[in-house]
């Protein structure tokens, strides 16, 4: 059979090939990386990279539930207060079309005014960002994700530990592999509750044994 079939070569991980498409924190393109045009279909907020540049090493939690998943109003509020109460800075992507479920306009318009006020300087809210550049940034300490395969691959490719909250499709399987087989993440729980979110963020980004293990 080997004399009939052509050789098969694996290629990837492809996210690493986009490294030159965004300016990294140092302001210089990574060496020996082919320049590719950005493939994002949404306008990207490059200001978040400047904000990250003012943060300490591994001090920021990146939160993104991808381009399809919607959170309920309750989940959004519980997640918000979990982020506010865990003691770590965060960069949170909330798509504009999330308003179809929760109402409001723009990321801040979907969240309690008290949360927005409390997290000034501590949190950065945006509707989309240059994700590859964010995950490569030295300030990022962990990644809260729904475990869509693209996001999992990008997190692993950049060596960022994950907090996993799978919701549908292949996400449960991806979560199991990330948390149980590869041990690069921890699962948040069956539902988004502020106390659990805060506890798990501290667990992964703090000095607990589990956090050190996944890092």
mmCIF file with all atom_site columns, N, CA and C in Angstrom, residues 12-57:
data_model
loop_
_atom_site.group_PDB
_atom_site.id
_atom_site.type_symbol
_atom_site.label_atom_id
_atom_site.label_alt_id
_atom_site.label_comp_id
_atom_site.label_asym_id
_atom_site.label_entity_id
_atom_site.label_seq_id
_atom_site.pdbx_PDB_ins_code
_atom_site.Cartn_x
_atom_site.Cartn_y
_atom_site.Cartn_z
_atom_site.occupancy
_atom_site.B_iso_or_equiv
_atom_site.pdbx_formal_charge
_atom_site.auth_seq_id
_atom_site.auth_comp_id
_atom_site.auth_asym_id
_atom_site.auth_atom_id
_atom_site.pdbx_PDB_model_num
ATOM 1   N N  . UNK A 1 12 ? 1.266   22.340 10.472 1.00 0.00 ? 12 UNK A N  1
ATOM 2   C CA . UNK A 1 12 ? 0.674   23.097 11.572 1.00 0.00 ? 12 UNK A CA 1
ATOM 3   C C  . UNK A 1 12 ? 1.556   23.088 12.807 1.00 0.00 ? 12 UNK A C  1
ATOM 4   N N  . UNK A 1 13 ? 1.092   23.732 13.863 1.00 0.00 ? 13 UNK A N  1
ATOM 5   C CA . UNK A 1 13 ? -0.196  24.436 13.936 1.00 0.00 ? 13 UNK A CA 1
ATOM 6   C C  . UNK A 1 13 ? -0.196  25.731 13.127 1.00 0.00 ? 13 UNK A C  1
ATOM 7   N N  . UNK A 1 14 ? -1.239  25.910 12.339 1.00 0.00 ? 14 UNK A N  1
ATOM 8   C CA . UNK A 1 14 ? -1.317  27.056 11.438 1.00 0.00 ? 14 UNK A CA 1
ATOM 9   C C  . UNK A 1 14 ? -1.350  28.409 12.145 1.00 0.00 ? 14 UNK A C  1
ATOM 10  N N  . UNK A 1 15 ? -1.947  28.521 13.366 1.00 0.00 ? 15 UNK A N  1
ATOM 11  C CA . UNK A 1 15 ? -1.941  29.841 14.012 1.00 0.00 ? 15 UNK A CA 1
ATOM 12  C C  . UNK A 1 15 ? -0.548  30.442 14.160 1.00 0.00 ? 15 UNK A C  1
ATOM 13  N N  . UNK A 1 16 ? 0.469   29.595 14.280 1.00 0.00 ? 16 UNK A N  1
ATOM 14  C CA . UNK A 1 16 ? 1.819   30.117 14.437 1.00 0.00 ? 16 UNK A CA 1
ATOM 15  C C  . UNK A 1 16 ? 2.298   30.846 13.184 1.00 0.00 ? 16 UNK A C  1
ATOM 16  N N  . UNK A 1 17 ? 1.717   30.512 12.029 1.00 0.00 ? 17 UNK A N  1
ATOM 17  C CA . UNK A 1 17 ? 2.144   31.147 10.788 1.00 0.00 ? 17 UNK A CA 1
ATOM 18  C C  . UNK A 1 17 ? 1.632   32.575 10.657 1.00 0.00 ? 17 UNK A C  1
ATOM 19  N N  . UNK A 1 18 ? 0.680   32.957 11.504 1.00 0.00 ? 18 UNK A N  1
ATOM 20  C CA . UNK A 1 18 ? 0.136   34.315 11.430 1.00 0.00 ? 18 UNK A CA 1
ATOM 21  C C  . UNK A 1 18 ? 0.876   35.276 12.349 1.00 0.00 ? 18 UNK A C  1
ATOM 22  N N  . UNK A 1 19 ? 1.957   34.824 12.945 1.00 0.00 ? 19 UNK A N  1
ATOM 23  C CA . UNK A 1 19 ? 2.653   35.640 13.941 1.00 0.00 ? 19 UNK A CA 1
ATOM 24  C C  . UNK A 1 19 ? 3.097   36.985 13.399 1.00 0.00 ? 19 UNK A C  1
ATOM 25  N N  . UNK A 1 20 ? 3.413   37.032 12.106 1.00 0.00 ? 20 UNK A N  1
ATOM 26  C CA . UNK A 1 20 ? 3.912   38.286 11.536 1.00 0.00 ? 20 UNK A CA 1
ATOM 27  C C  . UNK A 1 20 ? 2.806   39.225 11.097 1.00 0.00 ? 20 UNK A C  1
ATOM 28  N N  . UNK A 1 21 ? 1.540   38.810 11.235 1.00 0.00 ? 21 UNK A N  1
ATOM 29  C CA . UNK A 1 21 ? 0.449   39.643 10.737 1.00 0.00 ? 21 UNK A CA 1
ATOM 30  C C  . UNK A 1 21 ? 0.049   40.738 11.710 1.00 0.00 ? 21 UNK A C  1
ATOM 31  N N  . UNK A 1 22 ? 0.548   40.675 12.934 1.00 0.00 ? 22 UNK A N  1
ATOM 32  C CA . UNK A 1 22 ? 0.252   41.706 13.927 1.00 0.00 ? 22 UNK A CA 1
ATOM 33  C C  . UNK A 1 22 ? 1.548   42.152 14.599 1.00 0.00 ? 22 UNK A C  1
ATOM 34  N N  . UNK A 1 23 ? 1.550   43.353 15.073 1.00 0.00 ? 23 UNK A N  1
ATOM 35  C CA . UNK A 1 23 ? 2.711   43.851 15.807 1.00 0.00 ? 23 UNK A CA 1
ATOM 36  C C  . UNK A 1 23 ? 2.673   43.286 17.211 1.00 0.00 ? 23 UNK A C  1
ATOM 37  N N  . UNK A 1 24 ? 3.764   42.680 17.631 1.00 0.00 ? 24 UNK A N  1
ATOM 38  C CA . UNK A 1 24 ? 3.825   42.106 18.963 1.00 0.00 ? 24 UNK A CA 1
ATOM 39  C C  . UNK A 1 24 ? 4.230   43.170 19.964 1.00 0.00 ? 24 UNK A C  1
ATOM 40  N N  . UNK A 1 25 ? 4.258   42.793 21.234 1.00 0.00 ? 25 UNK A N  1
ATOM 41  C CA . UNK A 1 25 ? 4.450   43.775 22.299 1.00 0.00 ? 25 UNK A CA 1
ATOM 42  C C  . UNK A 1 25 ? 5.744   44.565 22.152 1.00 0.00 ? 25 UNK A C  1
ATOM 43  N N  . UNK A 1 26 ? 6.788   43.934 21.615 1.00 0.00 ? 26 UNK A N  1
ATOM 44  C CA . UNK A 1 26 ? 8.072   44.617 21.490 1.00 0.00 ? 26 UNK A CA 1
ATOM 45  C C  . UNK A 1 26 ? 8.075   45.645 20.372 1.00 0.00 ? 26 UNK A C  1
ATOM 46  N N  . UNK A 1 27 ? 7.057   45.588 19.510 1.00 0.00 ? 27 UNK A N  1
ATOM 47  C CA . UNK A 1 27 ? 7.004   46.500 18.379 1.00 0.00 ? 27 UNK A CA 1
ATOM 48  C C  . UNK A 1 27 ? 7.721   45.983 17.154 1.00 0.00 ? 27 UNK A C  1
ATOM 49  N N  . UNK A 1 28 ? 8.288   44.779 17.249 1.00 0.00 ? 28 UNK A N  1
ATOM 50  C CA . UNK A 1 28 ? 9.010   44.199 16.117 1.00 0.00 ? 28 UNK A CA 1
ATOM 51  C C  . UNK A 1 28 ? 8.341   42.908 15.700 1.00 0.00 ? 28 UNK A C  1
ATOM 52  N N  . UNK A 1 29 ? 8.391   42.612 14.399 1.00 0.00 ? 29 UNK A N  1
ATOM 53  C CA . UNK A 1 29 ? 7.834   41.361 13.918 1.00 0.00 ? 29 UNK A CA 1
ATOM 54  C C  . UNK A 1 29 ? 8.705   40.192 14.365 1.00 0.00 ? 29 UNK A C  1
ATOM 55  N N  . UNK A 1 30 ? 8.094   39.031 14.651 1.00 0.00 ? 30 UNK A N  1
ATOM 56  C CA . UNK A 1 30 ? 8.894   37.864 15.006 1.00 0.00 ? 30 UNK A CA 1
ATOM 57  C C  . UNK A 1 30 ? 9.824   37.499 13.865 1.00 0.00 ? 30 UNK A C  1
ATOM 58  N N  . UNK A 1 31 ? 11.040  37.076 14.155 1.00 0.00 ? 31 UNK A N  1
ATOM 59  C CA . UNK A 1 31 ? 11.981  36.738 13.095 1.00 0.00 ? 31 UNK A CA 1
ATOM 60  C C  . UNK A 1 31 ? 11.597  35.448 12.391 1.00 0.00 ? 31 UNK A C  1
ATOM 61  N N  . UNK A 1 32 ? 11.998  35.347 11.129 1.00 0.00 ? 32 UNK A N  1
ATOM 62  C CA . UNK A 1 32 ? 11.845  34.113 10.360 1.00 0.00 ? 32 UNK A CA 1
ATOM 63  C C  . UNK A 1 32 ? 10.409  33.630 10.289 1.00 0.00 ? 32 UNK A C  1
ATOM 64  N N  . UNK A 1 33 ? 9.455   34.546 10.251 1.00 0.00 ? 33 UNK A N  1
ATOM 65  C CA . UNK A 1 33 ? 8.052   34.176 10.142 1.00 0.00 ? 33 UNK A CA 1
ATOM 66  C C  . UNK A 1 33 ? 7.468   34.819 8.904  1.00 0.00 ? 33 UNK A C  1
ATOM 67  N N  . UNK A 1 34 ? 6.849   34.040 8.006  1.00 0.00 ? 34 UNK A N  1
ATOM 68  C CA . UNK A 1 34 ? 6.292   34.629 6.795  1.00 0.00 ? 34 UNK A CA 1
ATOM 69  C C  . UNK A 1 34 ? 5.168   35.587 7.102  1.00 0.00 ? 34 UNK A C  1
ATOM 70  N N  . UNK A 1 35 ? 5.146   36.722 6.424  1.00 0.00 ? 35 UNK A N  1
ATOM 71  C CA . UNK A 1 35 ? 4.103   37.718 6.654  1.00 0.00 ? 35 UNK A CA 1
ATOM 72  C C  . UNK A 1 35 ? 2.820   37.281 5.961  1.00 0.00 ? 35 UNK A C  1
ATOM 73  N N  . UNK A 1 36 ? 1.746   37.221 6.729  1.00 0.00 ? 36 UNK A N  1
ATOM 74  C CA . UNK A 1 36 ? 0.444   36.863 6.191  1.00 0.00 ? 36 UNK A CA 1
ATOM 75  C C  . UNK A 1 36 ? -0.540  37.970 6.510  1.00 0.00 ? 36 UNK A C  1
ATOM 76  N N  . UNK A 1 37 ? -1.534  38.162 5.669  1.00 0.00 ? 37 UNK A N  1
ATOM 77  C CA . UNK A 1 37 ? -2.549  39.167 5.944  1.00 0.00 ? 37 UNK A CA 1
ATOM 78  C C  . UNK A 1 37 ? -3.494  38.645 7.004  1.00 0.00 ? 37 UNK A C  1
ATOM 79  N N  . UNK A 1 38 ? -4.037  39.552 7.811  1.00 0.00 ? 38 UNK A N  1
ATOM 80  C CA . UNK A 1 38 ? -4.960  39.157 8.866  1.00 0.00 ? 38 UNK A CA 1
ATOM 81  C C  . UNK A 1 38 ? -6.218  38.552 8.252  1.00 0.00 ? 38 UNK A C  1
ATOM 82  N N  . UNK A 1 39 ? -6.712  37.464 8.868  1.00 0.00 ? 39 UNK A N  1
ATOM 83  C CA . UNK A 1 39 ? -7.861  36.755 8.319  1.00 0.00 ? 39 UNK A CA 1
ATOM 84  C C  . UNK A 1 39 ? -9.152  37.075 9.057  1.00 0.00 ? 39 UNK A C  1
ATOM 85  N N  . UNK A 1 40 ? -9.106  37.979 10.016 1.00 0.00 ? 40 UNK A N  1
ATOM 86  C CA . UNK A 1 40 ? -10.285 38.275 10.812 1.00 0.00 ? 40 UNK A CA 1
ATOM 87  C C  . UNK A 1 40 ? -11.361 38.942 9.967  1.00 0.00 ? 40 UNK A C  1
ATOM 88  N N  . UNK A 1 41 ? -12.614 38.526 10.195 1.00 0.00 ? 41 UNK A N  1
ATOM 89  C CA . UNK A 1 41 ? -13.748 39.122 9.495  1.00 0.00 ? 41 UNK A CA 1
ATOM 90  C C  . UNK A 1 41 ? -14.347 40.281 10.284 1.00 0.00 ? 41 UNK A C  1
ATOM 91  N N  . UNK A 1 42 ? -13.856 40.514 11.501 1.00 0.00 ? 42 UNK A N  1
ATOM 92  C CA . UNK A 1 42 ? -14.374 41.582 12.358 1.00 0.00 ? 42 UNK A CA 1
ATOM 93  C C  . UNK A 1 42 ? -13.291 42.639 12.573 1.00 0.00 ? 42 UNK A C  1
ATOM 94  N N  . UNK A 1 43 ? -13.679 43.902 12.721 1.00 0.00 ? 43 UNK A N  1
ATOM 95  C CA . UNK A 1 43 ? -12.693 44.945 13.025 1.00 0.00 ? 43 UNK A CA 1
ATOM 96  C C  . UNK A 1 43 ? -12.003 44.646 14.352 1.00 0.00 ? 43 UNK A C  1
ATOM 97  N N  . UNK A 1 44 ? -10.687 44.692 14.362 1.00 0.00 ? 44 UNK A N  1
ATOM 98  C CA . UNK A 1 44 ? -9.919  44.346 15.554 1.00 0.00 ? 44 UNK A CA 1
ATOM 99  C C  . UNK A 1 44 ? -9.482  45.595 16.312 1.00 0.00 ? 44 UNK A C  1
ATOM 100 N N  . UNK A 1 45 ? -9.578  45.526 17.610 1.00 0.00 ? 45 UNK A N  1
ATOM 101 C CA . UNK A 1 45 ? -9.205  46.636 18.480 1.00 0.00 ? 45 UNK A CA 1
ATOM 102 C C  . UNK A 1 45 ? -7.743  46.478 18.891 1.00 0.00 ? 45 UNK A C  1
ATOM 103 N N  . UNK A 1 46 ? -6.859  47.173 18.193 1.00 0.00 ? 46 UNK A N  1
ATOM 104 C CA . UNK A 1 46 ? -5.440  47.083 18.517 1.00 0.00 ? 46 UNK A CA 1
ATOM 105 C C  . UNK A 1 46 ? -5.061  47.791 19.798 1.00 0.00 ? 46 UNK A C  1
ATOM 106 N N  . UNK A 1 47 ? -5.962  48.624 20.331 1.00 0.00 ? 47 UNK A N  1
ATOM 107 C CA . UNK A 1 47 ? -5.663  49.336 21.569 1.00 0.00 ? 47 UNK A CA 1
ATOM 108 C C  . UNK A 1 47 ? -5.444  48.416 22.750 1.00 0.00 ? 47 UNK A C  1
ATOM 109 N N  . UNK A 1 48 ? -6.000  47.205 22.678 1.00 0.00 ? 48 UNK A N  1
ATOM 110 C CA . UNK A 1 48 ? -5.823  46.273 23.792 1.00 0.00 ? 48 UNK A CA 1
ATOM 111 C C  . UNK A 1 48 ? -4.362  45.861 23.945 1.00 0.00 ? 48 UNK A C  1
ATOM 112 N N  . UNK A 1 49 ? -3.601  45.866 22.847 1.00 0.00 ? 49 UNK A N  1
ATOM 113 C CA . UNK A 1 49 ? -2.183  45.510 22.933 1.00 0.00 ? 49 UNK A CA 1
ATOM 114 C C  . UNK A 1 49 ? -1.395  46.587 23.676 1.00 0.00 ? 49 UNK A C  1
ATOM 115 N N  . UNK A 1 50 ? -1.764  47.842 23.456 1.00 0.00 ? 50 UNK A N  1
ATOM 116 C CA . UNK A 1 50 ? -1.127  48.927 24.208 1.00 0.00 ? 50 UNK A CA 1
ATOM 117 C C  . UNK A 1 50 ? -1.451  48.798 25.692 1.00 0.00 ? 50 UNK A C  1
ATOM 118 N N  . UNK A 1 51 ? -2.698  48.465 25.985 1.00 0.00 ? 51 UNK A N  1
ATOM 119 C CA . UNK A 1 51 ? -3.116  48.267 27.378 1.00 0.00 ? 51 UNK A CA 1
ATOM 120 C C  . UNK A 1 51 ? -2.347  47.111 28.006 1.00 0.00 ? 51 UNK A C  1
ATOM 121 N N  . UNK A 1 52 ? -2.219  46.003 27.291 1.00 0.00 ? 52 UNK A N  1
ATOM 122 C CA . UNK A 1 52 ? -1.463  44.856 27.802 1.00 0.00 ? 52 UNK A CA 1
ATOM 123 C C  . UNK A 1 52 ? -0.004  45.219 28.050 1.00 0.00 ? 52 UNK A C  1
ATOM 124 N N  . UNK A 1 53 ? 0.523   46.114 27.221 1.00 0.00 ? 53 UNK A N  1
ATOM 125 C CA . UNK A 1 53 ? 1.917   46.513 27.372 1.00 0.00 ? 53 UNK A CA 1
ATOM 126 C C  . UNK A 1 53 ? 2.213   47.212 28.684 1.00 0.00 ? 53 UNK A C  1
ATOM 127 N N  . UNK A 1 54 ? 1.173   47.675 29.368 1.00 0.00 ? 54 UNK A N  1
ATOM 128 C CA . UNK A 1 54 ? 1.355   48.341 30.663 1.00 0.00 ? 54 UNK A CA 1
ATOM 129 C C  . UNK A 1 54 ? 1.136   47.392 31.838 1.00 0.00 ? 54 UNK A C  1
ATOM 130 N N  . UNK A 1 55 ? 0.895   46.121 31.534 1.00 0.00 ? 55 UNK A N  1
ATOM 131 C CA . UNK A 1 55 ? 0.601   45.150 32.587 1.00 0.00 ? 55 UNK A CA 1
ATOM 132 C C  . UNK A 1 55 ? 1.814   44.259 32.870 1.00 0.00 ? 55 UNK A C  1
ATOM 133 N N  . UNK A 1 56 ? 1.809   43.684 34.073 1.00 0.00 ? 56 UNK A N  1
ATOM 134 C CA . UNK A 1 56 ? 2.913   42.825 34.491 1.00 0.00 ? 56 UNK A CA 1
ATOM 135 C C  . UNK A 1 56 ? 2.882   41.481 33.756 1.00 0.00 ? 56 UNK A C  1
ATOM 136 N N  . UNK A 1 57 ? 3.994   40.779 33.803 1.00 0.00 ? 57 UNK A N  1
ATOM 137 C CA . UNK A 1 57 ? 4.132   39.469 33.186 1.00 0.00 ? 57 UNK A CA 1
ATOM 138 C C  . UNK A 1 57 ? 3.084   38.497 33.730 1.00 0.00 ? 57 UNK A C  1
#
